Each structure stands twice: as C-alpha cells, then as structure tokens.
mmCIF file of C-alpha atoms in Angstrom:
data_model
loop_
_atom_site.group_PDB
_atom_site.id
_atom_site.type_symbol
_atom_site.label_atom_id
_atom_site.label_comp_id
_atom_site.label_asym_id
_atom_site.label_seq_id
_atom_site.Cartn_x
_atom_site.Cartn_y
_atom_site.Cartn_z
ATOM 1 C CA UNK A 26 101.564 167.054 109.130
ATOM 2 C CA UNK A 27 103.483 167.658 112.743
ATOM 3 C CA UNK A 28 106.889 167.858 112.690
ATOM 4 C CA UNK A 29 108.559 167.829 116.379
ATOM 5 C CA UNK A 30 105.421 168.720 118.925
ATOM 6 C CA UNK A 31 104.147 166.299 120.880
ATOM 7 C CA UNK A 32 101.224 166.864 120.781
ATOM 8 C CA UNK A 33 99.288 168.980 117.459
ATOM 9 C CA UNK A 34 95.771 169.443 116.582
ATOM 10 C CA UNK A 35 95.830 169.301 112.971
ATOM 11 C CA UNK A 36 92.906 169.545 109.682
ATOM 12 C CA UNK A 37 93.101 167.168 107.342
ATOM 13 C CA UNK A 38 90.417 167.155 104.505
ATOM 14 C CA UNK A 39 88.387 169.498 107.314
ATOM 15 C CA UNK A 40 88.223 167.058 109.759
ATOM 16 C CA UNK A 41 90.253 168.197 113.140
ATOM 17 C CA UNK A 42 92.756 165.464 114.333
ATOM 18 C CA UNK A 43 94.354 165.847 117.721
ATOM 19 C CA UNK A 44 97.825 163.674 117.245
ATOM 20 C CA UNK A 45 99.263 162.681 120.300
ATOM 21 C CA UNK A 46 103.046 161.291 121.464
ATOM 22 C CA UNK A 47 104.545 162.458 118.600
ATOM 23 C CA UNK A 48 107.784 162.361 119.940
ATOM 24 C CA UNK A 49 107.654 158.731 120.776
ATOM 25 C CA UNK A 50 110.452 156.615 118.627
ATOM 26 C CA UNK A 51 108.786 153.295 117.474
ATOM 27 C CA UNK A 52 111.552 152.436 115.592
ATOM 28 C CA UNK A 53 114.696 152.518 117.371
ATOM 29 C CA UNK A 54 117.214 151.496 114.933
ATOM 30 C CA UNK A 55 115.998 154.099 112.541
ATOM 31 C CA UNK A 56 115.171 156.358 115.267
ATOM 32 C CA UNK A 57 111.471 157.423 113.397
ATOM 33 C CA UNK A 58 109.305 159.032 115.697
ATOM 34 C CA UNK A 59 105.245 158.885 115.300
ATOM 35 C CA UNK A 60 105.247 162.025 113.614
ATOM 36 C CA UNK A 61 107.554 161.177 111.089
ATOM 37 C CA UNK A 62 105.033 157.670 110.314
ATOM 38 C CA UNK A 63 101.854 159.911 110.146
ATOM 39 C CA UNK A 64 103.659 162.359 108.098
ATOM 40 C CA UNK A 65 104.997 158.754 105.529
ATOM 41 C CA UNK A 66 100.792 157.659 105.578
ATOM 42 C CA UNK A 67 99.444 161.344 104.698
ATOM 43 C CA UNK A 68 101.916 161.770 101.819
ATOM 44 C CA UNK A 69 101.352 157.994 100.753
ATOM 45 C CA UNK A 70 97.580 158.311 100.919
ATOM 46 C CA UNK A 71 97.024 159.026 97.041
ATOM 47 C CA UNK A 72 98.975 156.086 96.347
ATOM 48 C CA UNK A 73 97.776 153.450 99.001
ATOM 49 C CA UNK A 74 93.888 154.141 99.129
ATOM 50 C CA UNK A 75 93.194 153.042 95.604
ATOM 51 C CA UNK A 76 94.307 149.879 96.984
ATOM 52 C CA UNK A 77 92.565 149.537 100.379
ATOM 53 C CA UNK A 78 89.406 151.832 99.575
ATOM 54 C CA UNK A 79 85.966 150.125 99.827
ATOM 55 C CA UNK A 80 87.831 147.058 101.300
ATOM 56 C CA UNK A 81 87.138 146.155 105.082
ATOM 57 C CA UNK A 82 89.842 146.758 107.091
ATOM 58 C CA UNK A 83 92.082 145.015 109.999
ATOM 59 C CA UNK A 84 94.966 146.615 111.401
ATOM 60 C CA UNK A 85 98.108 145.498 113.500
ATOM 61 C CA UNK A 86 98.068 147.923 116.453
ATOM 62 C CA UNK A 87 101.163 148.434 118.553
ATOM 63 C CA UNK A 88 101.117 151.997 120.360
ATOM 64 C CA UNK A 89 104.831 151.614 121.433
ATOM 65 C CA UNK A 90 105.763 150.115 117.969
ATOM 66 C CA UNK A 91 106.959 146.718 117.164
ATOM 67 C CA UNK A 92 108.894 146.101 120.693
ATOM 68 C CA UNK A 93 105.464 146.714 122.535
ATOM 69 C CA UNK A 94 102.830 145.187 122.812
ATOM 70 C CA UNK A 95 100.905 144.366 119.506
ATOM 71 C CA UNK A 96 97.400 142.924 118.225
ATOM 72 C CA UNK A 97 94.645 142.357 115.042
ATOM 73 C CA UNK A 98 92.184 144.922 115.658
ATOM 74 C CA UNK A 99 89.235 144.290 113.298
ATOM 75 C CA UNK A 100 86.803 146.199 115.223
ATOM 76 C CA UNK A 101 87.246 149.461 114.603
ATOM 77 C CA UNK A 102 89.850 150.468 117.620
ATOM 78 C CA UNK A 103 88.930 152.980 120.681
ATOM 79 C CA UNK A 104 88.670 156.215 120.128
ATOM 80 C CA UNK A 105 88.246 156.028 116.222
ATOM 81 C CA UNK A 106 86.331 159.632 115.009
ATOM 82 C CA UNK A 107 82.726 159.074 113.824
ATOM 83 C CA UNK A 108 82.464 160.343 110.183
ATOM 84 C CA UNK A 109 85.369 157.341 109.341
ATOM 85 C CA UNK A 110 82.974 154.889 107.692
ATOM 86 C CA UNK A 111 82.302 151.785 108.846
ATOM 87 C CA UNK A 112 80.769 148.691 107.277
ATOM 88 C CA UNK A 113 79.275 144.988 108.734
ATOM 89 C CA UNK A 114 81.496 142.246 107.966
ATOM 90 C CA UNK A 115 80.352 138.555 108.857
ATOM 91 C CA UNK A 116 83.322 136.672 110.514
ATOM 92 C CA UNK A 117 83.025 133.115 112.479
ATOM 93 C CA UNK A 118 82.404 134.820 115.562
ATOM 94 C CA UNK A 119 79.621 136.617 114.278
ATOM 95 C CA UNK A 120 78.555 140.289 112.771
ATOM 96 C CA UNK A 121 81.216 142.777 113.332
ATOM 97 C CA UNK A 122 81.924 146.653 112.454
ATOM 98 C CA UNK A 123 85.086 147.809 110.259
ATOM 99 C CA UNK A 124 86.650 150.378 109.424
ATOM 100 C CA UNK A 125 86.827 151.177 105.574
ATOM 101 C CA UNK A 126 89.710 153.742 104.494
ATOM 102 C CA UNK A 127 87.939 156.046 102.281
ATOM 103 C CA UNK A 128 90.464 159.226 102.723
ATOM 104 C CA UNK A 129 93.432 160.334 103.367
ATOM 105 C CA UNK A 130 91.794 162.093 106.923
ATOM 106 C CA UNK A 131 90.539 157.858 107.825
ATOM 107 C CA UNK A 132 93.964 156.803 107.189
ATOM 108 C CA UNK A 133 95.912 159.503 109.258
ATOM 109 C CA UNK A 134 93.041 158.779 112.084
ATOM 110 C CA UNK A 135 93.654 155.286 112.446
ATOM 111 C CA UNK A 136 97.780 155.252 112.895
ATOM 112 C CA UNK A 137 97.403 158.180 115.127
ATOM 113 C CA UNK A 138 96.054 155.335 117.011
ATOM 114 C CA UNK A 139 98.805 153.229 116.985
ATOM 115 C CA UNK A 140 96.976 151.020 113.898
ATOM 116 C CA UNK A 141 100.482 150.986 111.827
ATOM 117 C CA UNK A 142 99.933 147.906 109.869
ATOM 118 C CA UNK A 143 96.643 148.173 107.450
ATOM 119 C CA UNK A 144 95.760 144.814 106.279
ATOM 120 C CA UNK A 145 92.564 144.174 103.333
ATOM 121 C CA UNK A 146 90.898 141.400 101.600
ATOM 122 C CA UNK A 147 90.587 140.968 97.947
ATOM 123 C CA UNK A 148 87.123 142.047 97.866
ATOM 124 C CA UNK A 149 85.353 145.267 98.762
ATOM 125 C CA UNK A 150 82.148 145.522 100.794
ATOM 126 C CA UNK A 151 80.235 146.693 97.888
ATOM 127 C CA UNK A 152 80.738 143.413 95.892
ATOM 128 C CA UNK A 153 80.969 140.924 99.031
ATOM 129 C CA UNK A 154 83.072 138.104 99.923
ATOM 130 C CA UNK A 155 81.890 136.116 97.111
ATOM 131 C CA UNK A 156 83.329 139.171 94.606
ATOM 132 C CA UNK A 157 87.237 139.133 95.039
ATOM 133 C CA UNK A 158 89.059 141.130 92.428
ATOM 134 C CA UNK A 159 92.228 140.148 93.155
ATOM 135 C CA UNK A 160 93.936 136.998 93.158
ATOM 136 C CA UNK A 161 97.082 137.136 95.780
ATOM 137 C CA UNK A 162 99.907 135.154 95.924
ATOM 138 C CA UNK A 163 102.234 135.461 98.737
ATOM 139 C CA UNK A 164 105.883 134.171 98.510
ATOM 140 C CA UNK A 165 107.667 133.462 102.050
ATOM 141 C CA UNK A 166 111.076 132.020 102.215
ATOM 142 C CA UNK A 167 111.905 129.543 104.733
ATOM 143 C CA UNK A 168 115.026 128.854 106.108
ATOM 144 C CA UNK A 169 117.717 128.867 104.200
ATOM 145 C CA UNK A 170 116.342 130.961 101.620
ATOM 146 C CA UNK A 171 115.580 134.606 101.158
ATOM 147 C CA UNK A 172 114.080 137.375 98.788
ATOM 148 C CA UNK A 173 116.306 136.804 95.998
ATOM 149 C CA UNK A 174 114.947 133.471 95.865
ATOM 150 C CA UNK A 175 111.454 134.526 96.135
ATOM 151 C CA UNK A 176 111.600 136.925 92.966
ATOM 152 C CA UNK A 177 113.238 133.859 91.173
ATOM 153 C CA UNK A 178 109.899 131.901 91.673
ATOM 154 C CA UNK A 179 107.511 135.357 90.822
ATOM 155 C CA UNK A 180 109.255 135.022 87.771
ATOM 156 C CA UNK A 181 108.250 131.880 86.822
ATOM 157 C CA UNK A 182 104.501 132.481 88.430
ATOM 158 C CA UNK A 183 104.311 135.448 86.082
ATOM 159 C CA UNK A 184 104.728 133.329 83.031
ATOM 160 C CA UNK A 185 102.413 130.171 84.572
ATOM 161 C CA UNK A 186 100.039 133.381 84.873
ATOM 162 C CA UNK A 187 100.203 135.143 82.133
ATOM 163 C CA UNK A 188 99.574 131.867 80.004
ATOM 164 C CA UNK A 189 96.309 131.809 81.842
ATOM 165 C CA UNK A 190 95.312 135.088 80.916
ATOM 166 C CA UNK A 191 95.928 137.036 84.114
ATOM 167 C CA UNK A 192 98.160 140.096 84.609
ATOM 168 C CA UNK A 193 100.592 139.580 87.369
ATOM 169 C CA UNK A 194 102.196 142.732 89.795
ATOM 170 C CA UNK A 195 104.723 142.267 92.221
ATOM 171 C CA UNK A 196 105.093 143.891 95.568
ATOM 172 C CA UNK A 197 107.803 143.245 98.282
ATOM 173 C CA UNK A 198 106.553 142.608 101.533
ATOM 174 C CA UNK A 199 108.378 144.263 103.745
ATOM 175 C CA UNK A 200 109.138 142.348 105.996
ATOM 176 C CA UNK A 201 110.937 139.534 104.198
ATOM 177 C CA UNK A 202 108.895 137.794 100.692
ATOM 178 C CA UNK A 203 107.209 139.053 98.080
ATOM 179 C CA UNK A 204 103.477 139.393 96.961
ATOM 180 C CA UNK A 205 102.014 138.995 93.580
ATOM 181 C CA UNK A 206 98.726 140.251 92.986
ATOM 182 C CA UNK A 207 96.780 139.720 89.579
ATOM 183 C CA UNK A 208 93.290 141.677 88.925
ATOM 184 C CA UNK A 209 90.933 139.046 88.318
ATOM 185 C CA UNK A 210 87.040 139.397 87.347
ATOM 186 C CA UNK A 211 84.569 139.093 90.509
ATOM 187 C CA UNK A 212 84.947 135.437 91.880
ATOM 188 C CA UNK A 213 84.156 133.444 94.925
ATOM 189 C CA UNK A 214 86.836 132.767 97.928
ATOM 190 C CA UNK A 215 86.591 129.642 97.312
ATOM 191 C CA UNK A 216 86.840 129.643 93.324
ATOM 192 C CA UNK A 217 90.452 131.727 93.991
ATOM 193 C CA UNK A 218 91.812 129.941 96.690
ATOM 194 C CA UNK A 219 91.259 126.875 94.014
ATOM 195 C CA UNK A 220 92.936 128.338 91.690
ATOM 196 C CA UNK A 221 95.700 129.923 93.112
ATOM 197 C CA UNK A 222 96.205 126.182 95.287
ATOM 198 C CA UNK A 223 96.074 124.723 91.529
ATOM 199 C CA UNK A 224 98.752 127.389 90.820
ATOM 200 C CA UNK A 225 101.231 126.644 93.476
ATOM 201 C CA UNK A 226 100.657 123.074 93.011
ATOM 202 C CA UNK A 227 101.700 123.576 89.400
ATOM 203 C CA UNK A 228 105.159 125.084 90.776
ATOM 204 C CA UNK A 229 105.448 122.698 92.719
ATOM 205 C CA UNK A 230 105.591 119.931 90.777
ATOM 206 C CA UNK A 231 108.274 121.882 88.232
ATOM 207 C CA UNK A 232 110.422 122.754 91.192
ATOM 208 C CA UNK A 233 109.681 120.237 94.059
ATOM 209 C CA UNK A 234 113.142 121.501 95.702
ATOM 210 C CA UNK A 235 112.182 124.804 95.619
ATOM 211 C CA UNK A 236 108.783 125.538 96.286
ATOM 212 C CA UNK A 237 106.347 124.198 98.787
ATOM 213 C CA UNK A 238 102.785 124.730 99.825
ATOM 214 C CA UNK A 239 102.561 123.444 102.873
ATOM 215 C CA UNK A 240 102.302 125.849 105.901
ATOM 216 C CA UNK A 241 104.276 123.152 108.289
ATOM 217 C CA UNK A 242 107.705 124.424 109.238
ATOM 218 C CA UNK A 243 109.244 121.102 109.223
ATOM 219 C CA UNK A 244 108.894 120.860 105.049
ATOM 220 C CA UNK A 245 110.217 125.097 104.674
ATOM 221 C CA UNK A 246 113.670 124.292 104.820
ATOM 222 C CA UNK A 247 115.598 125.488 101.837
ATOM 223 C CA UNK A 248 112.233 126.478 99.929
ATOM 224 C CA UNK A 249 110.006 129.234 99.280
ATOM 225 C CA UNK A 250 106.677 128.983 100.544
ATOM 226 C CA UNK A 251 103.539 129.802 98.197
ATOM 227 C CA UNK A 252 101.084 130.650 100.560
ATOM 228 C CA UNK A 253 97.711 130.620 98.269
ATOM 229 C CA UNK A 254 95.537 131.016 101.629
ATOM 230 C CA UNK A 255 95.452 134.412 102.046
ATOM 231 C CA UNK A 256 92.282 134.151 98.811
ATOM 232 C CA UNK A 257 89.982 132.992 101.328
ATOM 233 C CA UNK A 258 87.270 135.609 101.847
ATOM 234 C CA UNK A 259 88.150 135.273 105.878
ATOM 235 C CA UNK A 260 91.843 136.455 104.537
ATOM 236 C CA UNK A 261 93.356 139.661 104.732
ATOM 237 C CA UNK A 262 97.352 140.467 103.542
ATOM 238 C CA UNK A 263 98.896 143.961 104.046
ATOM 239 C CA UNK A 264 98.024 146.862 101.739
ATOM 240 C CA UNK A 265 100.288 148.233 99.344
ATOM 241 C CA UNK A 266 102.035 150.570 100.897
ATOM 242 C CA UNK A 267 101.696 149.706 104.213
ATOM 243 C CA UNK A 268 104.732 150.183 107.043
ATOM 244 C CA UNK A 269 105.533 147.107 108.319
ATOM 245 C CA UNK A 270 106.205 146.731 112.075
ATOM 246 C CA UNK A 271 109.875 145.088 111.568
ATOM 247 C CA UNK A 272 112.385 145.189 114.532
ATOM 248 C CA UNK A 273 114.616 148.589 114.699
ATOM 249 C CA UNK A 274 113.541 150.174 111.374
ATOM 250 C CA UNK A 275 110.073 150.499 109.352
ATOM 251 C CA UNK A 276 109.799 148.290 106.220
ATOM 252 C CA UNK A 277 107.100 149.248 103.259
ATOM 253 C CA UNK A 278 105.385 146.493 101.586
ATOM 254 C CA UNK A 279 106.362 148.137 98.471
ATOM 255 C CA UNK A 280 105.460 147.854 94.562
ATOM 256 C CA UNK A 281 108.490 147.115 92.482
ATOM 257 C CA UNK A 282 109.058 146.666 88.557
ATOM 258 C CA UNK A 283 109.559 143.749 87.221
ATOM 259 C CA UNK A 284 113.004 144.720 85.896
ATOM 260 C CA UNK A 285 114.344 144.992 89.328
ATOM 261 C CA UNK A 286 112.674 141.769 90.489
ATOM 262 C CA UNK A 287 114.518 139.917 87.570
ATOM 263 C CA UNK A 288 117.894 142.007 88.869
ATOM 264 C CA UNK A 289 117.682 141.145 92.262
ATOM 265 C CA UNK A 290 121.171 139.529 93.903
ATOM 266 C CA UNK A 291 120.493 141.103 97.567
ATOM 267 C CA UNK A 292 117.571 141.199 99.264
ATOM 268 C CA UNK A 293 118.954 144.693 100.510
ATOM 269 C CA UNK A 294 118.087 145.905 96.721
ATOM 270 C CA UNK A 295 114.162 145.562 97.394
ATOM 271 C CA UNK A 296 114.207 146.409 100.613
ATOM 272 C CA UNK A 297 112.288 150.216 100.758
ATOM 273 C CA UNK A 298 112.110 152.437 103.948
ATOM 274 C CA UNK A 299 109.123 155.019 104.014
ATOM 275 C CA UNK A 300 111.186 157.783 102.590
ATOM 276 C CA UNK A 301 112.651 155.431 99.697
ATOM 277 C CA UNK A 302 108.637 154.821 98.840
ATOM 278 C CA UNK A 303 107.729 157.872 98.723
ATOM 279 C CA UNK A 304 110.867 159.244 96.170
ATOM 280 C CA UNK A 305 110.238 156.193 94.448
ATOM 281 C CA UNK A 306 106.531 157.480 93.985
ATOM 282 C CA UNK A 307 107.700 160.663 93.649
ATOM 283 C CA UNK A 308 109.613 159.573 90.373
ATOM 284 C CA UNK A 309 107.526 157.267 88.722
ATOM 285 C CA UNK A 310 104.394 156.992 90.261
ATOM 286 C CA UNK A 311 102.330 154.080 90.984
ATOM 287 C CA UNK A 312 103.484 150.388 89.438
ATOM 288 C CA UNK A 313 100.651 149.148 90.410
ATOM 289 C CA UNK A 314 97.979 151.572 88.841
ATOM 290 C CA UNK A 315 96.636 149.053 86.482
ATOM 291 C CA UNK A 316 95.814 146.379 89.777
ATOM 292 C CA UNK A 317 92.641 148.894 89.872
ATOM 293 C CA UNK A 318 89.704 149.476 88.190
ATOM 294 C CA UNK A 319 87.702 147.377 85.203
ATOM 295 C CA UNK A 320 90.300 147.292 82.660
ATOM 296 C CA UNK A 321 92.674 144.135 82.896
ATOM 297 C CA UNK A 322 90.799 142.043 84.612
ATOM 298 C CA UNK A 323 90.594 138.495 83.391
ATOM 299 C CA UNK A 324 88.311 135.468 84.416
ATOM 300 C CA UNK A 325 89.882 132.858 86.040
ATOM 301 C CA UNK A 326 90.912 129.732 84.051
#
C-alpha cells in the first residue's frame, strides 16, 4: 500500500489499482491522509471481510472526508472496476445493483473511491432477505448519557440473551454506542425485528429510566436507545471494522471483550483509532470469529 505519492498504481491480489489524492487529509484533527485509510482497510481486510462477504453492500461516500460533502451510495459508485462482483438487490424503489466485498482488492477499490464507511445487512445474497444470520442490536445514548452507559445495558442484554439461547458479541460503534450482534439460525426480517423489539421491550420494562425504544428525540433524554430496527431486511448497520467518518479523527466500529465492556468508566477506554485496531488484531486476533460460520447459531425463541 502507498505511502506519501499522490498518486500510485498499485496490484493487489493481481488486479491493478490506480489510487489517487493520496495526500489529501480527511481527517484533520488526526491529520490521516487517504493513503494512510487505504493502507488501515488492506491490512484490516482478513479481519473485516468474514463479516461483510456475500452481504450486499452500501457505503457512506465522502471524497473530502467527513467535512465534505457525504452520501448512501447503494449502487455501486462511478468508476467501480468490473471484476468487483455485483449482485441484484430488491429495494422500494425497485431492482438495483451492489457491490459485494469478496476480497481484499474489492475493498481497497471501493475507499479509493471515497466509499469510507461500509455498511451490510444481516443476510447475504445467497440466502436472501428472508435468511438473516444475525440478530443486531444497536445501543445509542441520548443526551445525557454516553458509552459507559451503553455497555451497562449490553450487559444486561447479554444475560436476557443468553437465557434465550443466543450468543451475544459486542462491538463499539465508533462513533458513539455500542452494537451487539448474536449469530442466529436463518430467519425472516420480520421474525428478528420481532424478536429483538420483544427484546428491548423486555429492558424496558426492567429499566424504564434507562432504556427506551422509541426513535423520537423528545423521550432520549437521560436514556440509552435500543434501536432493534436495523433487523429489517431493508436495514443495513456498519461492518465490523469499518472507519467511521467522525469529525477531526477516524473512529473504528471495533470488536471488544466482554471484560473491558464490564470495565468501562470512560468512554475514551473503547474508543479505537485505525492503528489501535489493527495492534489490537495484531495481538489477539478476531473477538468476533465465532459471529461466523454454522457453529453457534441458535433459533430464535
């Protein structure tokens, strides 16, 4: 990967990749260039594409980073090399291409156009939008309330889950909450989102002034948010490992222990820039390894 040119033609996986503006700072408070994000996403590949392969993709595209202009790009964006696969997705607006990230090559094609944010669904093309195998639980403080707060609730969620069976992993956002994921065996949209509604409801009734479920901004104050939404099959939330576009610095929505979510007292603890990630890979490899495959997964209740 580049380090200081502006512009490189590179191989990756023997496909050539011409990277352009690599010199431009997104992130001005951490003063990371392009180069040093594409360089983050083609170390990070083995780690993240378990987690998005197979799974249609959207991405948050800001070419200037996150004080430009930015958008959802579902279709795959301008420019994007042939051999990175696509697949048909049906959406309310009708039949549309994505992109699927199969590679470590697809992955370092998209952000070299400016698609930093990779966002997925909990099901993969092959299975369809009535065969999520994941169940996704996103925790998003209000007002008044932060991280610390948010790993306080995961806590509880991972007993309420693990009573019903299901295996729960934690991952920080990046930005500022926490997601839990839980491998689940292939179920409707519709048969998660009741679920994990049924779930939040649950947590809401044992802490009514602490939790809420309801997205309107008037009723966040002083509580954590359990957005059980993002289930629908129309859903996506950001991939593991994924930069975040945050103001001045990049944040990585970033797999943690569960040790250090139960030892959390700053929301500075869990709070991971792309370099952090990949030491903390580095060292112990993947927490969330056992999301994946067959083995774990558990019907819903």
């Amino acid at each position: 990967m580049p380090d200081s040119s502006d512009r490189q033609v590179v191989e990756v996986e023997g496909h050539r990749l011409a990277l352009s503006h690599l010199d431009r700072v997104l992130f001005p408070g951490s003063g990371h260039t392009k180069a040093q994000v594409l360089r983050y996403y083609a170390r990070i590949a083995p780690a993240l594409l378990p987690h998005a392969r197979g799974r249609p993709a959207s991405f948050v595209r800001a070419p200037e980073g996150p004080a430009g202009q930015s958008w959802i790009a579902k279709n795959p964006p301008g420019g994007s090399p042939h051999w990175v696969p696509r697949v048909p997705v049906e959406h309310r607006e009708g039949l549309t291409e994505q992109i699927v990230l199969d590679s470590t090559a697809a992955l370092v094609a998209m952000v070299n156009l400016g698609a930093y944010e990779v966002h997925v669904p909990q099901w993969t093309a092959g299975a369809g939008p009535d065969g999520h195998d994941r169940l996704v639980l996103d925790l998003d403080p209000g007002p008044g309330t932060d991280l610390v707060v948010c790993c306080r609730v995961a806590q509880r969620l991972r007993q309420l889950l693990d009573a019903d069976g299901l295996t729960a992993y934690p991952v920080v956002s990046g930005s500022k909450g926490l997601h839990l994921y839980a491998p689940i065996r292939p179920a409707s949209g519709r048969a998660a989102s009741r679920y994990a509604k049924e779930l939040a409801g649950r947590m809401m009734s044992e802490h009514p002034g602490l939790v809420v479920v309801s997205m309107a901004r008037a009723e966040r104050r002083g509580k954590v948010l359990i957005d059980w939404s993002q289930n629908a099959s129309a859903k996506t939330t950001v991939a593991p490992y994924s930069v975040r576009l945050t103001p001045d610095r990049p944040g990585v929505a970033a797999p943690v222990g569960w040790d250090e979510v139960a030892g959390c007292t700053e929301p500075a603890e869990l709070t991971f820039g792309p370099e952090e990630v990949l030491d903390r890979v580095a060292d112990h490899g993947d927490p969330l390894a056992g999301l994946g495959g067959g083995r774990g997964r558990a019907p819903l209740p």
